[in-house]
PDB file of C-alpha atoms in Angstrom:
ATOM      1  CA  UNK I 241     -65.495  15.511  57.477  1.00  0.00           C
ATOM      2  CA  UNK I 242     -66.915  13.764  54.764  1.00  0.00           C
ATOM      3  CA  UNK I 243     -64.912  15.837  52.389  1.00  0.00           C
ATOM      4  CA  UNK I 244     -61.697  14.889  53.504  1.00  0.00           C
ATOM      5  CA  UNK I 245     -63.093  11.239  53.623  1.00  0.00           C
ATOM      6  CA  UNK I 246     -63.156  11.891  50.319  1.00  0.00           C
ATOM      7  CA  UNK I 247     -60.023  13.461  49.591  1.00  0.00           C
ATOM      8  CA  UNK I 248     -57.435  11.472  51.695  1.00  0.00           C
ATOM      9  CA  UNK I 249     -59.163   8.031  50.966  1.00  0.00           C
ATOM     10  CA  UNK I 250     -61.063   7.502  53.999  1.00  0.00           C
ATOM     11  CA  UNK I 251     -64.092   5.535  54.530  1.00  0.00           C
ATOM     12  CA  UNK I 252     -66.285   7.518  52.622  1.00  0.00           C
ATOM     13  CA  UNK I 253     -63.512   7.452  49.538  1.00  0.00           C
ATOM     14  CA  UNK I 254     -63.792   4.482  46.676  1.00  0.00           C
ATOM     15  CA  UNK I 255     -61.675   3.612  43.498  1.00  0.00           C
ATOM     16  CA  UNK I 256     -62.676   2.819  40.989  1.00  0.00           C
ATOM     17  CA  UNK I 257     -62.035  -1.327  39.634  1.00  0.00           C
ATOM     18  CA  UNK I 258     -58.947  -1.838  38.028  1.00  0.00           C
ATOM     19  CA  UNK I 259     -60.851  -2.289  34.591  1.00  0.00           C
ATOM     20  CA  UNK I 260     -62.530   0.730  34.904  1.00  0.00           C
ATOM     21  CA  UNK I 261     -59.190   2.497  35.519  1.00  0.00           C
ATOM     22  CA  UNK I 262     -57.523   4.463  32.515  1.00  0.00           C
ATOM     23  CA  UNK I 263     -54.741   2.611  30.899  1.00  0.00           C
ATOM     24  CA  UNK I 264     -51.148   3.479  31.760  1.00  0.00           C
ATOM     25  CA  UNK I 265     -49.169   4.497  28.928  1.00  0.00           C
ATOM     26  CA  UNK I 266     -46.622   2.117  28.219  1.00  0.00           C
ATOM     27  CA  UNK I 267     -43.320   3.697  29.378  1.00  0.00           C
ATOM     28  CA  UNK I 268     -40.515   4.880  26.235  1.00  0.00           C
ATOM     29  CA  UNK I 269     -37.723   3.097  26.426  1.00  0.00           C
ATOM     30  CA  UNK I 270     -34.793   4.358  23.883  1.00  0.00           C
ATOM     31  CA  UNK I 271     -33.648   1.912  22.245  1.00  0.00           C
ATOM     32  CA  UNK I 272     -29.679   0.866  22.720  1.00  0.00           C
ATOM     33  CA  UNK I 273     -26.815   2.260  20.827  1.00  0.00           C
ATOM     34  CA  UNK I 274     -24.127  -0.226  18.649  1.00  0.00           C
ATOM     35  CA  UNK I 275     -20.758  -0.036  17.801  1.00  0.00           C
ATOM     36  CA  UNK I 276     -18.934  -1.090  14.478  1.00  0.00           C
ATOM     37  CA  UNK I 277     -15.317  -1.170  13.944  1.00  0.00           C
ATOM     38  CA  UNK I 278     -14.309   1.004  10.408  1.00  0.00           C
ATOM     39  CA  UNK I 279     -10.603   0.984   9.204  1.00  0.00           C
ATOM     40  CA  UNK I 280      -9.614   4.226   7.570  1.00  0.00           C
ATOM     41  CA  UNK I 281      -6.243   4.867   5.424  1.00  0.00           C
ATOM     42  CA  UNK I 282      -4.291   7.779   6.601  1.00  0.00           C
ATOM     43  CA  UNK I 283      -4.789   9.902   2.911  1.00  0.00           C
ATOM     44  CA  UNK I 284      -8.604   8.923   3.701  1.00  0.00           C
ATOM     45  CA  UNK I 285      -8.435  10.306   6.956  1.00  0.00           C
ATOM     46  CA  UNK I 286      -6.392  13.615   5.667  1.00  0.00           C
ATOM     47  CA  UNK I 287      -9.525  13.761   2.787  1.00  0.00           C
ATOM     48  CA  UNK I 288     -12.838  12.913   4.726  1.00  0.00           C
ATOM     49  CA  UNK I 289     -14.482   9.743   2.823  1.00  0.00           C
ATOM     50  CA  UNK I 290     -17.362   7.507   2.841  1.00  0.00           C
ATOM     51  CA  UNK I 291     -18.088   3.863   3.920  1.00  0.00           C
ATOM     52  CA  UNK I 292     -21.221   1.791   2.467  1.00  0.00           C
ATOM     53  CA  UNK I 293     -23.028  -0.346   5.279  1.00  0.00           C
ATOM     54  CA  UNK I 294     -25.679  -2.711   5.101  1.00  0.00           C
ATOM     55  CA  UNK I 295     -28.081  -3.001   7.627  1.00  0.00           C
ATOM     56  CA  UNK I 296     -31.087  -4.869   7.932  1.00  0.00           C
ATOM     57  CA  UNK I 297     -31.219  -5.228   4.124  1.00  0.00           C
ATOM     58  CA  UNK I 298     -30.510  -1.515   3.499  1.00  0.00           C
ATOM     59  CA  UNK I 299     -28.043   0.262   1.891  1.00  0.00           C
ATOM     60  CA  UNK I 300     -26.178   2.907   4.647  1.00  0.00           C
ATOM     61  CA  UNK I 301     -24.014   5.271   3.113  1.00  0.00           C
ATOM     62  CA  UNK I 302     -22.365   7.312   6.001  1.00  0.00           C
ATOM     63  CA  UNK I 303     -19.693  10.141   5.403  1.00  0.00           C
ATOM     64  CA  UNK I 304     -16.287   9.678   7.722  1.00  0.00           C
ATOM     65  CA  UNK I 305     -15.245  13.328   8.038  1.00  0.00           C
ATOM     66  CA  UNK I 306     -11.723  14.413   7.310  1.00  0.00           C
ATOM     67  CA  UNK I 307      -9.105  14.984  11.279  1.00  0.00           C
ATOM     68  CA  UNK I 308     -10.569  11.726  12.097  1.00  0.00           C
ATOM     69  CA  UNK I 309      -8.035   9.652  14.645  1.00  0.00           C
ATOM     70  CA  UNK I 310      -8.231   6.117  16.052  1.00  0.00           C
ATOM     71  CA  UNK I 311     -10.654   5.899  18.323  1.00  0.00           C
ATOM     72  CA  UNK I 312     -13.018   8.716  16.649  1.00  0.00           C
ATOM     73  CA  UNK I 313     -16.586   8.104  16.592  1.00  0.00           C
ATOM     74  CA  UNK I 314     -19.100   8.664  13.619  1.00  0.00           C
ATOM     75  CA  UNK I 315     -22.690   8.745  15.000  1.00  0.00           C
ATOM     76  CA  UNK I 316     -25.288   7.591  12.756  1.00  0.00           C
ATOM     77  CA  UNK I 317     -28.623   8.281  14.169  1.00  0.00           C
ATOM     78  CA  UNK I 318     -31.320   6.151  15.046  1.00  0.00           C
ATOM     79  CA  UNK I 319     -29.612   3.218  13.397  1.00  0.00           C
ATOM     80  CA  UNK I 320     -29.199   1.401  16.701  1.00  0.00           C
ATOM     81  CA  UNK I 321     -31.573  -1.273  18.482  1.00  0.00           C
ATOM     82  CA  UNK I 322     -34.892  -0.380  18.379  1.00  0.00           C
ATOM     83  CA  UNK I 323     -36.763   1.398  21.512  1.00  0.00           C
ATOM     84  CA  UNK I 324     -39.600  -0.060  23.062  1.00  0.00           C
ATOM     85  CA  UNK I 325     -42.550   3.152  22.454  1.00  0.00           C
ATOM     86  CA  UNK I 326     -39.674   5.411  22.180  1.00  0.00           C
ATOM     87  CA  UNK I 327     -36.373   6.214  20.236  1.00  0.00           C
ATOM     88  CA  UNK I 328     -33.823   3.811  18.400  1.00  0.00           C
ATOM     89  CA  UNK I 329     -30.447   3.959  19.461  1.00  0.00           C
ATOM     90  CA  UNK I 330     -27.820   5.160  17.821  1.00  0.00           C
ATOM     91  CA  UNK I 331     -25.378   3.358  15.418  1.00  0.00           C
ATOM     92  CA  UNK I 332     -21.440   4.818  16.349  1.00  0.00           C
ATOM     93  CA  UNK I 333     -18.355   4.153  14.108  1.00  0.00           C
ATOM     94  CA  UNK I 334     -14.986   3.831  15.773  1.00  0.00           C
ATOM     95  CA  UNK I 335     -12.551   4.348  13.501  1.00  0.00           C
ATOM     96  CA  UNK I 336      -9.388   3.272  13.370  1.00  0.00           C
ATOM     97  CA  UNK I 337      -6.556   4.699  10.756  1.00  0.00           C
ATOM     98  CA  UNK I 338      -4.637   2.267   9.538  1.00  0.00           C
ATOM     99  CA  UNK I 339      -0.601   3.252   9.959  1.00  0.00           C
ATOM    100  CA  UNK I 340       0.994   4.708   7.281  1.00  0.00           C
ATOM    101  CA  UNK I 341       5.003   3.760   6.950  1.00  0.00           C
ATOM    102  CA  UNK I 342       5.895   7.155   5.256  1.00  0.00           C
ATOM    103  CA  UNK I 343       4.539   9.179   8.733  1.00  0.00           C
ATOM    104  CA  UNK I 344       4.404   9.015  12.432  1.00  0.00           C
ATOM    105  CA  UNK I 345       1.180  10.978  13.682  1.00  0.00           C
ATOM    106  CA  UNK I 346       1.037  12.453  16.528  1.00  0.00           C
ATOM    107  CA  UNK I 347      -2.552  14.729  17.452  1.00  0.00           C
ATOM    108  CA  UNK I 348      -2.826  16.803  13.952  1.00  0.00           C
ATOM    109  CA  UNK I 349       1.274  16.709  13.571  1.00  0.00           C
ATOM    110  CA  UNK I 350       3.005  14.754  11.278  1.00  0.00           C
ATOM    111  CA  UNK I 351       6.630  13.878  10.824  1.00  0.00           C
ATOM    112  CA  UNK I 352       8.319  11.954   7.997  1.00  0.00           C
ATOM    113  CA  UNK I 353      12.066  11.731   6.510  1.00  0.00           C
ATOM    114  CA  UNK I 354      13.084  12.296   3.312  1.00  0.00           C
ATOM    115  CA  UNK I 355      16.698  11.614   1.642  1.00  0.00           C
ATOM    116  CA  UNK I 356      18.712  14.344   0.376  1.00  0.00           C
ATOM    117  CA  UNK I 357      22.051  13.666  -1.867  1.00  0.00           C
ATOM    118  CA  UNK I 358      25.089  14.921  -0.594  1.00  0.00           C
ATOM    119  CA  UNK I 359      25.661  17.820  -3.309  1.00  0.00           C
ATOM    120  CA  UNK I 360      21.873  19.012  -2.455  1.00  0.00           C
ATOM    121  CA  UNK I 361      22.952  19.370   1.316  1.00  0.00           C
ATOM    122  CA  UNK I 362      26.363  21.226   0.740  1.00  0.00           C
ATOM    123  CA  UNK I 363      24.939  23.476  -2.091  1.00  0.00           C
ATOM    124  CA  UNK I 364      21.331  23.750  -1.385  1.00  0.00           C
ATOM    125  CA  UNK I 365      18.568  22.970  -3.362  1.00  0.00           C
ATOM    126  CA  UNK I 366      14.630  21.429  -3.305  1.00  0.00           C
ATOM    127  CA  UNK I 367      13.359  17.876  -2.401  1.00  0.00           C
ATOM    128  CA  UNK I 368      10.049  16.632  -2.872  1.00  0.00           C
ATOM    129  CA  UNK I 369       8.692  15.657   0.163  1.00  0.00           C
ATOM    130  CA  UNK I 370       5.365  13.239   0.684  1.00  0.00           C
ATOM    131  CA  UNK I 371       2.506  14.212   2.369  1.00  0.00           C
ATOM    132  CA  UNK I 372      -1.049  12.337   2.904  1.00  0.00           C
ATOM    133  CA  UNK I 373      -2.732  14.451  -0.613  1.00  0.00           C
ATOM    134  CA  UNK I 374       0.220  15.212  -3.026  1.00  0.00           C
ATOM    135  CA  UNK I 375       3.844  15.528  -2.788  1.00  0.00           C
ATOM    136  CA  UNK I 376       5.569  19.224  -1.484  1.00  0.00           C
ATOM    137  CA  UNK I 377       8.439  21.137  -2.255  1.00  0.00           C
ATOM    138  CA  UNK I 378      10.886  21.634   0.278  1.00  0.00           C
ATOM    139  CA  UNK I 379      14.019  24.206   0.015  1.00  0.00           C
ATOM    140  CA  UNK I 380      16.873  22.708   1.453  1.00  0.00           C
ATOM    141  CA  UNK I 381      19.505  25.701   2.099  1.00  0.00           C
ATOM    142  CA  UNK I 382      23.226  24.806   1.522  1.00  0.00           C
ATOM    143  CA  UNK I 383      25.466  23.311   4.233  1.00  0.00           C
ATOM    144  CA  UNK I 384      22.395  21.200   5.537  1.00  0.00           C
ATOM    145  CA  UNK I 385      23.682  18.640   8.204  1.00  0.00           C
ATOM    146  CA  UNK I 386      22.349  15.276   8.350  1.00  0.00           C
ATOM    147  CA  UNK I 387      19.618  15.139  10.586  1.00  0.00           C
ATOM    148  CA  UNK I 388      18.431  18.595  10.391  1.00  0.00           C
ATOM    149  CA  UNK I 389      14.280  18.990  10.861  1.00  0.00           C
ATOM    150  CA  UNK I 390      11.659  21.438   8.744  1.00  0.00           C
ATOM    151  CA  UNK I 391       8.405  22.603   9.773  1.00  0.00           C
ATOM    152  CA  UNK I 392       5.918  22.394   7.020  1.00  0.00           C
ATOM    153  CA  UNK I 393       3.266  25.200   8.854  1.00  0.00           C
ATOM    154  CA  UNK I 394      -0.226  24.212   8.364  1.00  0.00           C
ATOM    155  CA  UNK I 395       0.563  21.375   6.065  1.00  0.00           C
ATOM    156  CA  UNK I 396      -0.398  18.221   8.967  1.00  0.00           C
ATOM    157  CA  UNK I 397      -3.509  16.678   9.461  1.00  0.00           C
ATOM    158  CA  UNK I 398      -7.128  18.629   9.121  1.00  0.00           C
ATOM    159  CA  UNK I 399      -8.240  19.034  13.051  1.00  0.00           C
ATOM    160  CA  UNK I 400     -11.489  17.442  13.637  1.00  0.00           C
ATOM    161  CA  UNK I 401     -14.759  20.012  14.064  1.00  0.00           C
ATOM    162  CA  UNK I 402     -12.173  22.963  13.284  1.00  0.00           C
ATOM    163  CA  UNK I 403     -12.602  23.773   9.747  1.00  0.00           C
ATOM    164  CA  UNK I 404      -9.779  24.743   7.865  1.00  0.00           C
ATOM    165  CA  UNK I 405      -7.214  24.157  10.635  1.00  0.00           C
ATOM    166  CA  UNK I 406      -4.367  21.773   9.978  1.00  0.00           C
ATOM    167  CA  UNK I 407      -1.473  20.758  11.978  1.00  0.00           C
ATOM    168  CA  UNK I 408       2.612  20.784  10.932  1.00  0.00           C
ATOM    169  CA  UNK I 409       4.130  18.615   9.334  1.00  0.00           C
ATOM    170  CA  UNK I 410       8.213  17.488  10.479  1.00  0.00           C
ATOM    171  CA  UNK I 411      10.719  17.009   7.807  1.00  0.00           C
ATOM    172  CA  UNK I 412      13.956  15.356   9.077  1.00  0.00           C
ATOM    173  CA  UNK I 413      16.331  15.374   6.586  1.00  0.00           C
ATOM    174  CA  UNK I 414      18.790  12.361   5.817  1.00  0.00           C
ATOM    175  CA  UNK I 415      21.753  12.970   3.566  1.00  0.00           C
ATOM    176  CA  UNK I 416      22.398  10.291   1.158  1.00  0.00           C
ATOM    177  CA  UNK I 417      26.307   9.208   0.642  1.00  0.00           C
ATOM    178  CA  UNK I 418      27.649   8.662  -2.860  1.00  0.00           C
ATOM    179  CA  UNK I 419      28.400   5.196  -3.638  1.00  0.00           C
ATOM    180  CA  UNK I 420      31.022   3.634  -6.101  1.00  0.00           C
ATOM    181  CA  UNK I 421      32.418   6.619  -6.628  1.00  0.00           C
ATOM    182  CA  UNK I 422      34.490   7.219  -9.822  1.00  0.00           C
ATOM    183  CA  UNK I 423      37.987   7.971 -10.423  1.00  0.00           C
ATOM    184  CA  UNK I 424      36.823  11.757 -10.939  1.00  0.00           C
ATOM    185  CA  UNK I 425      34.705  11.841  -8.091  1.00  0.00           C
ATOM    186  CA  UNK I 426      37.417  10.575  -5.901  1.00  0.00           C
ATOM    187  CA  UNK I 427      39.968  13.241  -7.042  1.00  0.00           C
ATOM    188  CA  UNK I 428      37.479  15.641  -6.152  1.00  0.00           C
ATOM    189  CA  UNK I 429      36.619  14.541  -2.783  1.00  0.00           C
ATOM    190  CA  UNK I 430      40.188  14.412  -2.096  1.00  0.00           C
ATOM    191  CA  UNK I 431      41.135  17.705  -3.496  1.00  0.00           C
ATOM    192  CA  UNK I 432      38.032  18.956  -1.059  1.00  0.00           C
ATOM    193  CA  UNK I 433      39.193  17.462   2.055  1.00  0.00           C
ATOM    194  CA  UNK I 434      43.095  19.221   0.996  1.00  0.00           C
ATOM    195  CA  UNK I 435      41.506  22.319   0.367  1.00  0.00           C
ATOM    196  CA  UNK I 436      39.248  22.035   4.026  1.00  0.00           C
ATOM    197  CA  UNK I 437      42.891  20.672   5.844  1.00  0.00           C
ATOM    198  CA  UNK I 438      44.510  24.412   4.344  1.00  0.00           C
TER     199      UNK I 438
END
């Protein structure tokens, strides 16, 4: 009986004093994670780039990996608030990629229009069209209509975490009309438009 006393706490059972107790260990708390707003270009975003950040009175220099979208997040670790016996939080990037006029984006696809003179669309020919990097060459085949879309395969966006992946990019095409045409031009549109009436 006396050793369950013991055991359970009963009458025969004593603690020891609070001071005599061993210390608790104070409990890890991780510290909090931050957000900070980072605007992006769409060529940096197509690229991957960097973005200097001071904090505390040091000099951050975090990498912004190329596929990133609005919204995207760029962990920095242990650059959050600090943890109390345990791990700082985490400092988090959203970006945000500023819009570019030339393209609309949508996921890793891009789209854009480019201008073709009339002669290049009845005849055929090649067109430079932009792109986030460097400009591409684009075959336009004769009797293109106004309107008309390519798919550039491959030639999009980079898609984030999937190395060497890109999206498409959209051509639409939009056929530019001669203006103030001369007397020789006109003679020939109008010999044209006889020879398409026969």
């Amino acid at each position: 009986s006396d050793f369950f006393e013991t055991l359970f706490g009963g009458r025969g059972a004593r603690q020891a004093p609070r001071s005599a107790q061993a210390p608790r260990a104070a409990r890890a708390i991780r510290g909090r994670d931050f957000e900070h707003p980072v605007q992006v270009t769409l060529a940096e975003a197509y690229t991957g780039t960097r973005r200097v950040l001071n904090k505390d009175g040091r000099r951050l220099e975090v990498s912004i990996p190329a596929g990133v979208r609005t919204g995207s997040k760029v962990r920095v670790g242990g650059e959050g608030g600090p943890g109390a016996a345990g791990q700082a939080g985490d400092l988090f990037l959203v970006i945000e990629v500023v819009p570019d006029p030339r393209f609309a984006l949508d996921g890793a696809d891009l789209a854009t229009e480019v201008e073709v003179p009339l002669d290049v669309a009845v005849l055929g020919g090649e067109t430079r069209v932009p792109s986030p990097s460097d400009d591409l060459v684009l075959s336009i085949p004769p009797e293109t209509q106004n309107g008309c879309r390519f798919r550039l395969t491959g030639k999009g966006m980079p898609r984030l975490k999937t190395a060497g992946q890109h999206g498409d990019l959209y051509v639409t095409v939009k056929v530019r009309l001669p203006k103030h045409l001369t007397d020789e031009e006109r003679k020939l549109f109008e010999r044209l438009r006889e020879c398409r009436r026969s």
